[in-house]
Tab-separated table of C-alpha atoms in Angstrom:
chain	number	residue	atom	x	y	z
M	298	ASP	CA	15.804	5.864	10.483
M	299	ALA	CA	14.976	2.351	8.982
M	300	GLY	CA	11.132	1.478	9.205
M	301	VAL	CA	9.472	-1.934	9.449
M	302	THR	CA	11.307	-4.408	7.458
M	303	GLN	CA	9.897	-7.787	6.520
M	304	SER	CA	11.313	-10.877	4.869
M	305	PRO	CA	10.971	-12.480	2.422
M	306	THR	CA	8.869	-10.370	0.012
M	307	HIS	CA	7.544	-13.187	-1.636
M	308	LEU	CA	7.086	-16.729	-0.928
M	309	ILE	CA	5.701	-19.938	-2.543
M	310	LYS	CA	4.911	-23.125	-0.574
M	311	THR	CA	2.872	-26.209	-0.866
M	312	ARG	CA	-0.027	-27.315	1.208
M	313	GLY	CA	1.053	-29.393	4.207
M	314	GLN	CA	4.338	-27.521	4.508
M	315	GLN	CA	5.363	-25.000	7.268
M	316	VAL	CA	6.509	-21.339	6.657
M	317	THR	CA	8.405	-18.755	8.870
M	318	LEU	CA	7.800	-14.906	8.184
M	319	ARG	CA	10.193	-12.515	9.747
M	320	CYS	CA	9.949	-8.796	11.040
M	321	SER	CA	12.029	-6.058	12.249
M	322	PRO	CA	10.229	-3.517	13.907
M	323	LYS	CA	10.901	0.293	13.363
M	324	SER	CA	13.867	1.578	15.537
M	325	GLY	CA	12.685	2.367	19.138
M	326	HIS	CA	9.394	0.424	18.895
M	327	ASP	CA	8.887	-2.827	21.287
M	328	THR	CA	5.512	-4.351	20.096
M	329	VAL	CA	5.149	-6.157	17.156
M	330	SER	CA	1.575	-7.364	15.693
M	331	TRP	CA	1.015	-9.395	12.748
M	332	TYR	CA	-2.320	-9.081	10.281
M	333	GLN	CA	-3.270	-11.351	7.337
M	334	GLN	CA	-4.812	-9.733	4.563
M	335	ALA	CA	-6.600	-11.998	2.089
M	336	LEU	CA	-6.985	-10.687	-1.622
M	337	GLY	CA	-9.829	-8.042	-1.788
M	338	GLN	CA	-10.103	-7.887	1.958
M	339	GLY	CA	-9.113	-5.733	4.957
M	340	PRO	CA	-6.431	-7.068	7.275
M	341	GLN	CA	-7.138	-9.560	9.963
M	342	PHE	CA	-5.465	-9.218	13.238
M	343	ILE	CA	-3.612	-12.649	13.989
M	344	PHE	CA	-1.395	-11.810	17.311
M	345	GLN	CA	0.600	-9.184	19.057
M	346	TYR	CA	3.662	-9.746	21.005
M	347	TYR	CA	5.139	-7.625	23.484
M	348	GLU	CA	7.750	-8.030	26.079
M	349	GLU	CA	8.535	-11.594	24.083
M	350	GLU	CA	5.054	-12.662	25.251
M	351	GLU	CA	1.934	-12.979	23.005
M	352	ARG	CA	-0.463	-10.436	24.508
M	353	GLN	CA	-3.394	-10.790	22.253
M	354	ARG	CA	-4.778	-13.026	19.501
M	355	GLY	CA	-7.492	-12.921	17.067
M	356	ASN	CA	-9.498	-15.815	15.554
M	357	PHE	CA	-6.640	-17.715	14.170
M	358	PRO	CA	-6.001	-21.340	14.536
M	359	ASP	CA	-3.137	-22.683	16.631
M	360	ARG	CA	-1.275	-23.583	13.463
M	361	PHE	CA	-0.408	-19.907	13.408
M	362	SER	CA	2.456	-19.295	15.925
M	363	GLY	CA	4.742	-16.703	16.639
M	364	HIS	CA	7.802	-15.399	18.670
M	365	GLN	CA	9.237	-12.251	19.652
M	366	PHE	CA	13.394	-12.030	20.253
M	367	PRO	CA	15.041	-9.877	22.986
M	368	ASN	CA	15.885	-7.360	19.961
M	369	TYR	CA	12.041	-7.172	19.441
M	370	SER	CA	12.076	-8.635	16.017
M	371	SER	CA	9.423	-11.312	15.434
M	372	GLU	CA	8.457	-14.485	13.563
M	373	LEU	CA	5.305	-15.634	12.385
M	374	ASN	CA	5.088	-19.536	11.872
M	375	VAL	CA	2.278	-21.223	9.924
M	376	ASN	CA	1.935	-25.136	9.971
M	377	ALA	CA	0.186	-27.275	7.829
M	378	LEU	CA	-0.235	-24.704	5.209
M	379	LEU	CA	-4.034	-24.742	3.555
M	380	LEU	CA	-4.708	-23.011	0.314
M	381	GLY	CA	-6.735	-20.595	2.256
M	382	ASP	CA	-3.303	-19.239	3.880
M	383	SER	CA	-2.298	-17.666	0.703
M	384	ALA	CA	-2.356	-14.000	1.585
M	385	LEU	CA	-0.365	-10.965	2.443
M	386	TYR	CA	1.055	-11.011	5.781
M	387	LEU	CA	1.766	-7.408	7.348
M	388	CYS	CA	3.737	-6.975	10.361
M	389	ALA	CA	3.120	-3.686	12.452
M	390	SER	CA	5.350	-2.108	15.082
M	391	SER	CA	4.397	0.371	17.619
M	392	LEU	CA	5.702	1.883	20.902
M	393	GLY	CA	3.927	0.196	23.860
M	394	ASP	CA	0.728	-2.174	23.532
M	395	ARG	CA	-1.853	0.412	24.072
M	396	GLY	CA	-4.117	2.103	21.508
M	397	VAL	CA	-2.939	5.532	21.285
M	398	HIS	CA	0.277	4.780	19.844
M	399	GLU	CA	0.497	4.669	16.034
M	400	GLN	CA	1.208	1.103	14.399
M	401	TYR	CA	3.692	1.471	11.462
M	402	PHE	CA	3.266	-1.249	8.756
M	403	GLY	CA	5.846	-2.998	6.960
M	404	PRO	CA	5.418	-3.926	3.068
M	405	GLY	CA	4.333	-7.376	3.843
M	406	THR	CA	5.325	-10.955	2.574
M	407	ARG	CA	3.125	-12.383	-0.123
M	408	LEU	CA	2.506	-15.960	0.542
M	409	THR	CA	1.059	-18.266	-2.022
M	410	VAL	CA	0.210	-21.775	-1.114
M	411	THR	CA	-0.125	-24.278	-3.934
B	94	ALA	CA	-16.007	-6.945	19.958
B	95	GLN	CA	-15.846	-4.067	17.317
B	96	SER	CA	-16.627	-4.121	13.723
B	97	VAL	CA	-15.880	-1.643	10.868
B	98	THR	CA	-18.168	-1.501	7.625
B	99	GLN	CA	-16.907	0.554	4.726
B	100	LEU	CA	-20.062	1.001	2.504
B	101	ASP	CA	-18.343	1.330	-0.796
B	102	SER	CA	-15.956	-1.249	-2.272
B	103	GLN	CA	-15.217	0.864	-5.416
B	104	VAL	CA	-15.266	4.694	-6.105
B	105	PRO	CA	-14.271	5.786	-9.304
B	106	VAL	CA	-13.695	9.692	-9.556
B	107	PHE	CA	-12.396	12.333	-11.964
B	108	GLU	CA	-9.426	14.078	-11.170
B	109	GLU	CA	-10.151	17.408	-9.323
B	110	ALA	CA	-13.305	16.071	-8.082
B	111	PRO	CA	-14.483	15.502	-4.627
B	112	VAL	CA	-14.600	12.073	-2.893
B	113	GLU	CA	-16.300	10.864	0.083
B	114	LEU	CA	-15.490	7.417	1.708
B	115	ARG	CA	-17.700	6.133	4.212
B	116	CYS	CA	-17.004	4.226	7.196
B	117	ASN	CA	-19.292	2.967	10.222
B	118	TYR	CA	-18.318	1.350	13.076
B	119	SER	CA	-19.989	-0.693	15.801
B	120	SER	CA	-18.354	-1.068	19.534
B	121	SER	CA	-19.852	-1.365	22.978
B	122	VAL	CA	-16.724	0.746	24.203
B	123	SER	CA	-15.080	3.940	23.339
B	124	VAL	CA	-12.667	3.754	20.444
B	125	TYR	CA	-9.831	5.244	18.665
B	126	LEU	CA	-10.488	5.520	14.858
B	127	PHE	CA	-8.169	5.591	12.013
B	128	TRP	CA	-7.900	5.812	8.180
B	129	TYR	CA	-5.014	3.924	6.433
B	130	VAL	CA	-3.932	4.149	2.885
B	131	GLN	CA	-2.368	1.160	0.716
B	132	TYR	CA	-0.782	1.958	-2.503
B	133	PRO	CA	-0.225	-0.755	-5.044
B	134	ASN	CA	2.100	-3.597	-3.804
B	135	GLN	CA	2.709	-1.514	-0.492
B	136	GLY	CA	1.948	-1.956	3.217
B	137	LEU	CA	-0.511	0.733	5.044
B	138	GLN	CA	0.499	3.998	5.745
B	139	LEU	CA	-1.370	5.912	8.526
B	140	LEU	CA	-3.418	8.778	6.754
B	141	LEU	CA	-5.045	10.226	9.718
B	142	LYS	CA	-6.478	9.520	13.151
B	143	TYR	CA	-9.235	10.594	15.894
B	144	LEU	CA	-8.095	9.867	19.520
B	145	SER	CA	-10.165	12.751	21.369
B	146	GLY	CA	-10.821	16.437	21.235
B	147	SER	CA	-11.999	18.159	17.981
B	148	THR	CA	-14.127	15.613	15.739
B	149	LEU	CA	-12.480	17.092	12.738
B	150	VAL	CA	-9.295	15.798	11.755
B	151	GLU	CA	-7.005	16.481	8.978
B	152	SER	CA	-4.045	14.962	7.096
B	153	ILE	CA	-1.173	16.620	5.498
B	154	ASN	CA	-2.293	15.720	2.171
B	155	GLY	CA	-5.622	17.385	2.100
B	156	PHE	CA	-8.005	14.553	3.359
B	157	GLU	CA	-10.010	15.152	6.326
B	158	ALA	CA	-12.227	13.007	8.360
B	159	GLU	CA	-15.131	13.623	10.845
B	160	PHE	CA	-16.194	11.617	13.897
B	161	ASN	CA	-19.986	11.336	14.568
B	162	LYS	CA	-20.426	9.672	17.650
B	163	SER	CA	-23.987	9.447	17.535
B	164	GLN	CA	-24.036	7.814	14.137
B	165	THR	CA	-20.860	5.905	14.799
B	166	SER	CA	-19.158	7.180	11.436
B	167	PHE	CA	-15.872	8.420	10.430
B	168	HIS	CA	-16.142	9.233	6.981
B	169	LEU	CA	-13.167	10.586	4.976
B	170	ARG	CA	-13.159	13.236	2.375
B	171	LYS	CA	-11.153	15.227	0.046
B	172	PRO	CA	-12.394	18.252	-1.741
B	173	SER	CA	-10.104	17.730	-4.950
B	174	VAL	CA	-8.109	14.424	-5.616
B	175	HIS	CA	-5.229	13.869	-7.702
B	176	ILE	CA	-4.164	10.992	-9.815
B	177	SER	CA	-1.774	10.213	-7.016
B	178	ASP	CA	-4.435	9.270	-4.558
B	179	THR	CA	-5.661	6.117	-6.625
B	180	ALA	CA	-5.305	3.538	-3.634
B	181	GLU	CA	-7.121	1.522	-1.170
B	182	TYR	CA	-8.250	3.210	1.858
B	183	PHE	CA	-9.053	1.168	5.190
B	184	CYS	CA	-10.968	2.244	8.258
B	185	ALA	CA	-9.985	0.901	11.426
B	186	VAL	CA	-10.655	0.938	14.959
B	187	THR	CA	-9.261	0.005	18.459
B	188	LYS	CA	-10.580	-0.310	21.973
B	189	TRP	CA	-9.886	2.977	23.849
B	190	GLY	CA	-7.609	2.436	26.987
B	191	ALA	CA	-7.320	-1.183	26.801
B	192	ALA	CA	-4.305	-3.261	26.954
B	193	GLY	CA	-3.406	-4.543	23.643
B	194	ASN	CA	-4.092	-2.419	20.627
B	195	LYS	CA	-4.955	-4.637	17.935
B	196	LEU	CA	-6.774	-2.957	14.969
B	197	THR	CA	-9.988	-3.892	13.303
B	198	PHE	CA	-10.283	-3.045	9.873
B	199	GLY	CA	-13.093	-2.694	7.477
B	200	GLY	CA	-13.219	-4.312	3.991
B	201	GLY	CA	-11.473	-1.278	2.160
B	202	THR	CA	-12.514	1.118	-0.505
B	203	ARG	CA	-10.724	1.174	-3.736
B	204	VAL	CA	-10.370	4.594	-5.090
B	205	LEU	CA	-9.553	5.044	-8.755
B	206	VAL	CA	-9.121	8.592	-10.053
B	207	LYS	CA	-9.426	9.154	-13.779
B	208	PRO	CA	-8.066	11.975	-15.654
């Protein structure tokens, strides 16, 4: 049973560019959440997708957007990259959008903005 | 809004010694509580969780955590650590029963187990 997968594993971009990160949830899961983990910090919630809609959003600017596909996979898009966007981006999947269900995390995508 | 404070950023400990990682949370509503572990260059793995019932919860690899509602704490303990426990540990909360189960994390505690 495949767990949560993310691609790519590493990415280097230049300021001002745009980036797309991808996530495939654990088999049977229908909810995908994205988190940003800056170096030396805990993960910060970006947003969550359920039934192809953004259901909840953290304190991130509109440069951060996402999408969920009918097969429950998801993309995170970041426009006009800033140096401060350099971080590990984690995807987590769960069954349903309620708190009792465990969130399973992928290995993350390491984004470096130069 | 919820917030989580992990009082120690780093905890060095000798192998076979006990360790305690402190976690305090702030919330105006009831929450679920979690401990996640992150090994180097990996994602997060759930270590244990408190949803309801007994305030003492245990993991399969010897960790335990106790929910203390009056002190709004959820400290993690292990009586005897191994080298393989070297990792970063994150405490997290999510609102009880609300739509959307976003996790709010603490800043993490890095555990370094020395031989």
